[in-house]
Tab-separated table of C-alpha atoms in Angstrom:
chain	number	residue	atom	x	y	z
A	57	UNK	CA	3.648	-30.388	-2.463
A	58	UNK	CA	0.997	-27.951	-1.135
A	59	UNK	CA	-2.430	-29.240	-0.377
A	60	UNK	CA	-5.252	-27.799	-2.120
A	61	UNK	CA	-8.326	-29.130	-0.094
A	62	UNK	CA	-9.268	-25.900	1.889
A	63	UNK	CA	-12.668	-24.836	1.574
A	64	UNK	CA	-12.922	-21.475	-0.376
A	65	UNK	CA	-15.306	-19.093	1.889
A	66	UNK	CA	-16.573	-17.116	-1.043
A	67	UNK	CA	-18.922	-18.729	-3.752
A	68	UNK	CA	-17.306	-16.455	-6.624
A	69	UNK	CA	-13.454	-18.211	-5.940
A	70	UNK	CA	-12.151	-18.830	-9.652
A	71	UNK	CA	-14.925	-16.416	-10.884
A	72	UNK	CA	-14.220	-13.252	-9.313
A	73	UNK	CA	-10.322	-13.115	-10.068
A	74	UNK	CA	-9.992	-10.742	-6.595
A	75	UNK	CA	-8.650	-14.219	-4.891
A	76	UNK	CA	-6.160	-16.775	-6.152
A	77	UNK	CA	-5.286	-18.758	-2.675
A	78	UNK	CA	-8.233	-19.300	-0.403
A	79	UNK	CA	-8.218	-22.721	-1.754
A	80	UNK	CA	-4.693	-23.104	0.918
A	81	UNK	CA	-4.449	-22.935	4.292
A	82	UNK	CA	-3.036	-19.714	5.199
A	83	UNK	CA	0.496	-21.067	6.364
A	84	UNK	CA	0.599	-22.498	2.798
A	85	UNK	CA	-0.017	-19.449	1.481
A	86	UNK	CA	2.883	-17.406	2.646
A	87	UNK	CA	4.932	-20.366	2.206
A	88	UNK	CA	3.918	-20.531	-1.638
A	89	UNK	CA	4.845	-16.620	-1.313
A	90	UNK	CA	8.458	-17.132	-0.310
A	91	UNK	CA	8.711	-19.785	-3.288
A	92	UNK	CA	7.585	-17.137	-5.660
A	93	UNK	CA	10.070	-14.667	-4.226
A	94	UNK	CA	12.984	-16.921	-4.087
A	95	UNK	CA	12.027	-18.236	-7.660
A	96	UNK	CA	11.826	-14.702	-9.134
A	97	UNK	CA	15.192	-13.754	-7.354
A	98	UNK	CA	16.643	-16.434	-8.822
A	99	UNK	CA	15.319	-16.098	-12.378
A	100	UNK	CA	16.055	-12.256	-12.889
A	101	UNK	CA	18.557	-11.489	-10.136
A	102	UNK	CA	20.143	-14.182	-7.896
A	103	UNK	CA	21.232	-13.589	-4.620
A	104	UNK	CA	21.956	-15.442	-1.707
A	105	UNK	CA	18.795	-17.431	-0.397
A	106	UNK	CA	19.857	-16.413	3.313
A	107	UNK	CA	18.778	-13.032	3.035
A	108	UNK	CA	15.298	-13.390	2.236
A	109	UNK	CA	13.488	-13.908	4.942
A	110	UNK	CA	9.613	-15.561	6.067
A	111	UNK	CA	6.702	-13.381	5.130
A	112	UNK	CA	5.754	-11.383	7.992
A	113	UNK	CA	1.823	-12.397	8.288
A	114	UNK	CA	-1.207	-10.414	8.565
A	115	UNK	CA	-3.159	-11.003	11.592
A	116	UNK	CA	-6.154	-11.055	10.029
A	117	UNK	CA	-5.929	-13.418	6.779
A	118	UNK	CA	-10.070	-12.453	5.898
A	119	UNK	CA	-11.767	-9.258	6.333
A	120	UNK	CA	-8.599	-7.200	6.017
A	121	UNK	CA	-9.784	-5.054	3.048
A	122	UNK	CA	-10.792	-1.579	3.943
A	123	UNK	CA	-11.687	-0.685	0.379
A	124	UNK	CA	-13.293	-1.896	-2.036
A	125	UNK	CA	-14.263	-0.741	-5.395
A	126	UNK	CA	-17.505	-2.050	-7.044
A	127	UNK	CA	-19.958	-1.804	-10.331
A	128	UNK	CA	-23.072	-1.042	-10.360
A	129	UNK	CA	-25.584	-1.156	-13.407
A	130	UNK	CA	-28.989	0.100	-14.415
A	131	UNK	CA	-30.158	-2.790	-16.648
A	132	UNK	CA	-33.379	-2.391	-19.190
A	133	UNK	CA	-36.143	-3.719	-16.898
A	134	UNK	CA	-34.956	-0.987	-14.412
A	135	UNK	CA	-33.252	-3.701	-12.245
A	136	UNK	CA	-30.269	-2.776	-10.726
A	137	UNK	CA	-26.956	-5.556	-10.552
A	138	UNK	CA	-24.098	-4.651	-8.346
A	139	UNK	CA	-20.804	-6.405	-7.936
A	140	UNK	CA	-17.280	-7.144	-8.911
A	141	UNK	CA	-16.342	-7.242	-13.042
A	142	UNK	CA	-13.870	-9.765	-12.883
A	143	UNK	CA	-10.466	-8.919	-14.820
A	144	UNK	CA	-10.605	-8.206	-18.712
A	145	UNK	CA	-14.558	-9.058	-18.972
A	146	UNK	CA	-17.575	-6.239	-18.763
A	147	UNK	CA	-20.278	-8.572	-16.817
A	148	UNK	CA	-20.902	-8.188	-12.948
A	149	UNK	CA	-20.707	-10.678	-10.568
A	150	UNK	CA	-23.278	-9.747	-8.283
A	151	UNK	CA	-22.721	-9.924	-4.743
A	152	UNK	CA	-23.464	-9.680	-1.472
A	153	UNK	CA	-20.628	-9.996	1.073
A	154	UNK	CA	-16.766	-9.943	0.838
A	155	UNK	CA	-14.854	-12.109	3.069
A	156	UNK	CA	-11.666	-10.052	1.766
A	157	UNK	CA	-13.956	-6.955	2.583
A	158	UNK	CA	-13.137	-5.820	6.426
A	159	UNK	CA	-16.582	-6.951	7.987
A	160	UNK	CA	-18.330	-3.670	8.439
A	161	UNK	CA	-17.770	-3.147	5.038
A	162	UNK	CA	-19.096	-6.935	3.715
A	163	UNK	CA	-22.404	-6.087	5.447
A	164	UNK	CA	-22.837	-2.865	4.358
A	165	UNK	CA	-22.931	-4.259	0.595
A	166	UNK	CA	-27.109	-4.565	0.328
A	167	UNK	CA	-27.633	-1.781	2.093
A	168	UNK	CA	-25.085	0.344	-0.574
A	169	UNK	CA	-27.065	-1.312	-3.752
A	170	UNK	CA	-30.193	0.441	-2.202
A	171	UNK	CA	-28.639	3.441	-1.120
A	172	UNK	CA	-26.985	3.826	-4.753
A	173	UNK	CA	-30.764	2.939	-6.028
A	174	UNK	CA	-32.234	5.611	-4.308
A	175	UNK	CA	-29.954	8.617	-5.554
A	176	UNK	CA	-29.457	7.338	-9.376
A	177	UNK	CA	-29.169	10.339	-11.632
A	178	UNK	CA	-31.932	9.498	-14.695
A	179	UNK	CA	-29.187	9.351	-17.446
A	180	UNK	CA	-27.019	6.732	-15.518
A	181	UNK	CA	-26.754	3.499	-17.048
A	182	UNK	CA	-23.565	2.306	-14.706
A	183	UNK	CA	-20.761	3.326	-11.899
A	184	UNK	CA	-17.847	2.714	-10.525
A	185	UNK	CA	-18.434	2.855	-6.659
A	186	UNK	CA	-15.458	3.178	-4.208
A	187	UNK	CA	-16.325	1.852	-0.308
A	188	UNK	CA	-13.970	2.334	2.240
A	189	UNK	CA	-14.102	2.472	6.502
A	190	UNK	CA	-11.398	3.284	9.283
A	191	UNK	CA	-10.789	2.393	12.842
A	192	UNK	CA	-14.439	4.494	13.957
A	193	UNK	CA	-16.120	1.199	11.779
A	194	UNK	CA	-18.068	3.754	10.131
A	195	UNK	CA	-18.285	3.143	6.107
A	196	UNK	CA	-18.102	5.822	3.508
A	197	UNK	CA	-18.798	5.512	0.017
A	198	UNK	CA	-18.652	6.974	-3.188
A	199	UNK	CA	-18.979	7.499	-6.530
A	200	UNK	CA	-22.340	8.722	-8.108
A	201	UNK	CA	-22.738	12.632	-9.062
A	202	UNK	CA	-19.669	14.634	-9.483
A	203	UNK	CA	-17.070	15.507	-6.502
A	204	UNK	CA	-18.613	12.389	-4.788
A	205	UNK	CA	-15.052	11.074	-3.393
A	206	UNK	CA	-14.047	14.535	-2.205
A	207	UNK	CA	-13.875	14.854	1.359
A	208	UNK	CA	-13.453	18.093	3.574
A	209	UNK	CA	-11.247	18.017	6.634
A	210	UNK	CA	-13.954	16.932	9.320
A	211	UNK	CA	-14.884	14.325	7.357
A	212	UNK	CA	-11.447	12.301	6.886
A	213	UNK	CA	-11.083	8.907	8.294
A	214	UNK	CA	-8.360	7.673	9.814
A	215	UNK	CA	-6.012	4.912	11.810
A	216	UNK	CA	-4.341	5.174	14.876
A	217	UNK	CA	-0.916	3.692	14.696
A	218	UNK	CA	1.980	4.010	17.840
A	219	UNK	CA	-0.312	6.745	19.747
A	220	UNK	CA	-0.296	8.737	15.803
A	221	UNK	CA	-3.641	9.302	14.036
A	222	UNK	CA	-3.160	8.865	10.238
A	223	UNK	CA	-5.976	10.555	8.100
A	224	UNK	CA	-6.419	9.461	4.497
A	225	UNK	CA	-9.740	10.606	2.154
A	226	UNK	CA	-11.771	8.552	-0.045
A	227	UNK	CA	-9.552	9.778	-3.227
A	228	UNK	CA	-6.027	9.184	-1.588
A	229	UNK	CA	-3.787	5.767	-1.935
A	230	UNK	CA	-3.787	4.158	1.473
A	231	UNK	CA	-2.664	0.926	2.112
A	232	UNK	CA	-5.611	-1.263	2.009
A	233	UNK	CA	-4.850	-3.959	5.227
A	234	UNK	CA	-4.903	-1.507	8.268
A	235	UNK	CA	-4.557	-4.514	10.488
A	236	UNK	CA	-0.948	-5.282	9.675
A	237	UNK	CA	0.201	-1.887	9.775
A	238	UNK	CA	0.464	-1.959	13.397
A	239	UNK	CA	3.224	-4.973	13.253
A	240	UNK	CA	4.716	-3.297	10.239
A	241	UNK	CA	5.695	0.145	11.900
A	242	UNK	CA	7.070	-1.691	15.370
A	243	UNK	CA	9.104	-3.907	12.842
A	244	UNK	CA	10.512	-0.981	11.001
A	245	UNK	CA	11.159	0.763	14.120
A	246	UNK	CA	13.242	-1.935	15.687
A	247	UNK	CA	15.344	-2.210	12.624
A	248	UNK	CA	15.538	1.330	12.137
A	249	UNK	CA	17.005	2.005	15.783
A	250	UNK	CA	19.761	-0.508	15.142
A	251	UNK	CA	21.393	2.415	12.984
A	252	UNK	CA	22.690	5.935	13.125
A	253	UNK	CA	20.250	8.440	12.293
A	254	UNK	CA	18.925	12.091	12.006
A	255	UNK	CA	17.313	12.159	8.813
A	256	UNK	CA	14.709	10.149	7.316
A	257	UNK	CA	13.566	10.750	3.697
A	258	UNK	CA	10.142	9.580	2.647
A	259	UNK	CA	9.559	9.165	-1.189
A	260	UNK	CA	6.520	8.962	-2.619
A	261	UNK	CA	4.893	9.503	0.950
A	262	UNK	CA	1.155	9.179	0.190
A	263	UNK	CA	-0.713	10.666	2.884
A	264	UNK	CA	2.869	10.585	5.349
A	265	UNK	CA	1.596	6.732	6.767
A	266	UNK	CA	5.760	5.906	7.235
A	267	UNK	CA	7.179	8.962	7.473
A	268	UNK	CA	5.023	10.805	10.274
A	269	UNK	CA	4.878	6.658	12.065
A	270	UNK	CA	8.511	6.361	12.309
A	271	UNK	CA	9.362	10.306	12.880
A	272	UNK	CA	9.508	9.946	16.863
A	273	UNK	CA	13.490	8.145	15.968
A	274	UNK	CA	14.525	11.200	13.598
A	275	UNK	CA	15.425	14.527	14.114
A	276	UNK	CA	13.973	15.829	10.291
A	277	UNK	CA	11.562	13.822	8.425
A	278	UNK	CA	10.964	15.137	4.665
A	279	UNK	CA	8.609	13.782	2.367
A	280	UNK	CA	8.025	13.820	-1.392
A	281	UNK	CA	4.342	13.584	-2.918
A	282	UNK	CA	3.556	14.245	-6.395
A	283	UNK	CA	-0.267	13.641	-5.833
A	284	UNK	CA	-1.785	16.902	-4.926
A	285	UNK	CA	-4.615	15.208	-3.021
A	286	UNK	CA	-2.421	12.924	-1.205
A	287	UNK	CA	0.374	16.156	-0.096
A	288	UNK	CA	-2.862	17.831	1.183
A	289	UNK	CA	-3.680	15.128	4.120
A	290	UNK	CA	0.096	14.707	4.581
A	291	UNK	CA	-0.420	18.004	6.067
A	292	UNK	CA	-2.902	17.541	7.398
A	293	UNK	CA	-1.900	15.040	9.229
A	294	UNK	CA	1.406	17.390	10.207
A	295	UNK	CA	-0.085	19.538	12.117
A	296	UNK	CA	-3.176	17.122	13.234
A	297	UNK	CA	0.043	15.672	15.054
A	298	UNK	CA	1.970	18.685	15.840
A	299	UNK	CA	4.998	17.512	14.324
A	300	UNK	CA	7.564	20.818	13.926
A	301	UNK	CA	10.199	18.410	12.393
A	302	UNK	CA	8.470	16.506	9.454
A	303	UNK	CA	8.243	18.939	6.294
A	304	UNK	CA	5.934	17.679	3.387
A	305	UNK	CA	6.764	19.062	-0.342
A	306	UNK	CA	4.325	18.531	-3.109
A	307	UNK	CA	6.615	17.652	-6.326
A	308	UNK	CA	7.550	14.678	-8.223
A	309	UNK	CA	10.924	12.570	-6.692
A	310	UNK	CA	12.737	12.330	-9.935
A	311	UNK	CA	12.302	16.677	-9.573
A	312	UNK	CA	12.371	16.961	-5.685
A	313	UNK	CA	15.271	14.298	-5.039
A	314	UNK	CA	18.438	15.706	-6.589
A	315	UNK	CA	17.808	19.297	-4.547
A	316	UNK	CA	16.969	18.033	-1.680
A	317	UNK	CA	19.947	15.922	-1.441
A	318	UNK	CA	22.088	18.686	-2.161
A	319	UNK	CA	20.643	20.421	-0.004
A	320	UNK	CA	21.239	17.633	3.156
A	321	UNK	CA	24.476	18.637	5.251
A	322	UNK	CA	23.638	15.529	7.827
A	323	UNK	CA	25.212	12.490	8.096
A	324	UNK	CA	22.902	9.724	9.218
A	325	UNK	CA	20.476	10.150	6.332
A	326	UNK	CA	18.264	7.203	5.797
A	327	UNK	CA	15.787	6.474	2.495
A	328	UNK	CA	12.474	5.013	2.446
A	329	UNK	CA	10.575	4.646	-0.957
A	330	UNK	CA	7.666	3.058	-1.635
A	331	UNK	CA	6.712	4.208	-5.523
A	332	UNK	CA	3.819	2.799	-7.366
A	333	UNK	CA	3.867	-0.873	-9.005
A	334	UNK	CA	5.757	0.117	-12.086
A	335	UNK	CA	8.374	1.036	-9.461
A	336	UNK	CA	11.630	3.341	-9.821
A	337	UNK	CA	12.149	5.298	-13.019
A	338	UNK	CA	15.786	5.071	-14.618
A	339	UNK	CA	16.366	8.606	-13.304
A	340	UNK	CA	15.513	7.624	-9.414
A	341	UNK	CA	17.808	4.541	-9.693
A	342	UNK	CA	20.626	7.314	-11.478
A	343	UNK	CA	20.272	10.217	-8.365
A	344	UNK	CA	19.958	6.915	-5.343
A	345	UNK	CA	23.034	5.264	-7.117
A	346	UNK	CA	25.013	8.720	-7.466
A	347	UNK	CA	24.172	9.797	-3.764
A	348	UNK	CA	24.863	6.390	-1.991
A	349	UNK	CA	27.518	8.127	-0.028
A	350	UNK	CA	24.659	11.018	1.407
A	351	UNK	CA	22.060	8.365	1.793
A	352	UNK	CA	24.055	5.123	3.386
A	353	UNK	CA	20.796	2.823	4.336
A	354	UNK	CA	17.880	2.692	1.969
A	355	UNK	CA	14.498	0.813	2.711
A	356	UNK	CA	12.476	-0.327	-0.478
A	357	UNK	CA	8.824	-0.959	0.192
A	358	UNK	CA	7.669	-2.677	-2.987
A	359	UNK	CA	3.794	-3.870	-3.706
A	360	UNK	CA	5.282	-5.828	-7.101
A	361	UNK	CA	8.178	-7.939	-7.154
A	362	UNK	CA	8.942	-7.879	-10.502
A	363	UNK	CA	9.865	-4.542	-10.873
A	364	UNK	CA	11.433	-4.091	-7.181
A	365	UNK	CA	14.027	-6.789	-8.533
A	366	UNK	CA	14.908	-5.286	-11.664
A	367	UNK	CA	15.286	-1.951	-9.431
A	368	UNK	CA	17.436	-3.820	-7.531
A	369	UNK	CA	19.658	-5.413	-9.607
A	370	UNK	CA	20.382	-1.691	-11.321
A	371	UNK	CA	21.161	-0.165	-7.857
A	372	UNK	CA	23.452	-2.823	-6.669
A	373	UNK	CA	25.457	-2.449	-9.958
A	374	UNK	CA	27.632	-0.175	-8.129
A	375	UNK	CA	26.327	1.515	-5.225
A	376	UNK	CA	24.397	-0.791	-3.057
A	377	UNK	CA	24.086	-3.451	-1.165
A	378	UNK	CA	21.207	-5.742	-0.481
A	379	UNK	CA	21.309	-6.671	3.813
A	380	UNK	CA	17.886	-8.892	4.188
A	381	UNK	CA	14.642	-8.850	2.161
A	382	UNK	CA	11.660	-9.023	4.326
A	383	UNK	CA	8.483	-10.203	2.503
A	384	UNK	CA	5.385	-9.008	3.967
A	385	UNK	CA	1.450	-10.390	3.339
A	386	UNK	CA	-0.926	-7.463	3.317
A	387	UNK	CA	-2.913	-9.263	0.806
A	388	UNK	CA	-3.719	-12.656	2.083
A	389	UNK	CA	-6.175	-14.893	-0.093
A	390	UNK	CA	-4.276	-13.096	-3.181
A	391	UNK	CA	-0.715	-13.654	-4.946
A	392	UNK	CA	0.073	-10.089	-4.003
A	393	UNK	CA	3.273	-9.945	-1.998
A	394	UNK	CA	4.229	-6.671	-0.269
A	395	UNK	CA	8.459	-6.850	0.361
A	396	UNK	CA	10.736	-4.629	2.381
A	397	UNK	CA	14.160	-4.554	1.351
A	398	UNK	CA	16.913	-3.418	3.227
A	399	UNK	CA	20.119	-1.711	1.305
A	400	UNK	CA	23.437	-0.484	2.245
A	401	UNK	CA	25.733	1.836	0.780
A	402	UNK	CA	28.629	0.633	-0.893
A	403	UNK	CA	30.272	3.986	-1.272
């Protein structure tokens, strides 16, 4: 039985809803994680225990966040409260430091209510802010007057990962623990060099964070965005990099997939997707099922296990295999559970 006398470091714990675990120490928390894994596994999809293994840990289990998103509200006495609105409910919990919230970013918080004061557009009565920093430390915000998260080229931030510099903009998905992603990209490396390869696919690529990290160990990298913003800093982030072998396309997977895989003459072709939590539509299952024999190993990077299970229990109907399931904690403090699952063609 897991003890539950750690001291929570924020005052809001149980309010706030952003944190469901800093009452654990962190090793109970990623073993609680595994539990929840297995359990679910087991419940909608059983497979042999063996293959899932311990959660890969983030080296940082506070101040990991490099975004946050906040409320802010003109109230009638012409105070201003600021804070997180806690799931389902319209009040504010006002605050003034994150432990979740990388540090630069937790300290900035009073000094963003007063630079948000300053600039308040008379009609105003609230806004949704969006805060966010990169490796320079530097914090950016948003949200106030229209355009306020667009970003031009000189302005992008960025992380260095494996000698690579990976720009994202305050409007694009990035993942939100840059610490970990370090340990992440030298894990998929070494498992990625223990197979044949020339190709690597990249669906639903985001900004190219896996794709243009791993491309030094392929010979063509392709990736699929349907987010316009998102395709953008992917090439960007090309030809930041000089890469003459990764090629970006700006369409939707379930569109972009079937071609392109008609179009691959390789052998060696390996898949990585990491879709959105509601996961793989029916018609991304039906193309990855039918081409099993093009693709041969397939890496799913899943941010909910609920759907990545029922994707996988369609996919190994007939055409895949599952080889190890490697849960990862990019969310620490939280119930989130990031999980890498490796697949082999059965075809």
């Amino acid at each position: 039985m897991l003890s539950l006398n750690t001291t929570p470091l924020c005052d809001f714990f149980g309010t706030c809803g952003g944190c469901s675990h800093q009452n654990l120490s962190y090793s109970e928390q990623l073993t609680l994680k595994k539990k929840h894994l297995l359990s679910l596994f087991d419940e909608l999809y059983p497979i042999d225990p063996s293959l899932i293994q311990d959660v890969l840990p983030s080296p940082t289990p506070y101040h990991f966040r490099h975004r946050i998103d906040l409320t802010i509200r003109k109230l009638k006495n012409n105070d201003f409260v600021m804070g997180y609105t806690p799931k389902g409910e319209k009040r504010i919990l006002e605050i003034e430091s994150c432990p979740i919230a990388r540090k630069e970013i937790s300290d900035f918080i009073p000094q963003l209510k007063k630079e948000a004061m300053a600039m308040w557009p008379p009609k105003y009565k609230r806004a949704n802010l969006t805060v966010r920093s990169d490796d320079t430390l530097k914090v950016r915000w948003g949200g106030i007057g229209k355009g306020s998260l667009k970003m031009k080229p000189h302005e992008y931030m960025y992380t260095s990962i494996q000698g690579r510099k990976i720009h994202y903009a305050m409007e694009t998905f990035f993942q939100a623990n840059l610490h970990i992603l370090p340990d992440v990209i030298t894990f998929l490396t070494n498992l990625l060099e223990t197979f044949p390869r020339h190709t690597l696919l990249d669906l639903y690529s985001g900004v190219g964070l896996f794709g243009i990290s791993l491309e030094k160990l392929f010979k063509k990298v392709i990736l699929i965005e349907d987010n316009k913003a998102s395709h953008e800093l992917a090439n960007f982030n090309i030809e930041y990099n000089n890469l003459k072998h990764v090629k970006a396309f700006n369409s939707s997977v379930e569109n972009a997939l079937p071609e392109i895989l008609s179009l691959v003459k390789e052998d060696f072709v390996i898949g990585m997707i990491d879709p959105p939590r509601k996961g793989l539509s029916s018609t991304v299952r039906d193309v990855l099922k039918t081409n099993a024999n093009k693709l041969k190993t397939l890496l799913y990077i899943s941010c909910n296990p609920e759907t990545l299970v029922r994707d996988l229990k369609d996919l190994c109907s007939e055409s895949w295999s599952i080889n190890k399931v490697y849960p990862m904690d990019f969310f620490p403090q939280t119930s989130h559970l990031e999980t890498c699952v490796l697949l082999e063609s059965q075809i």
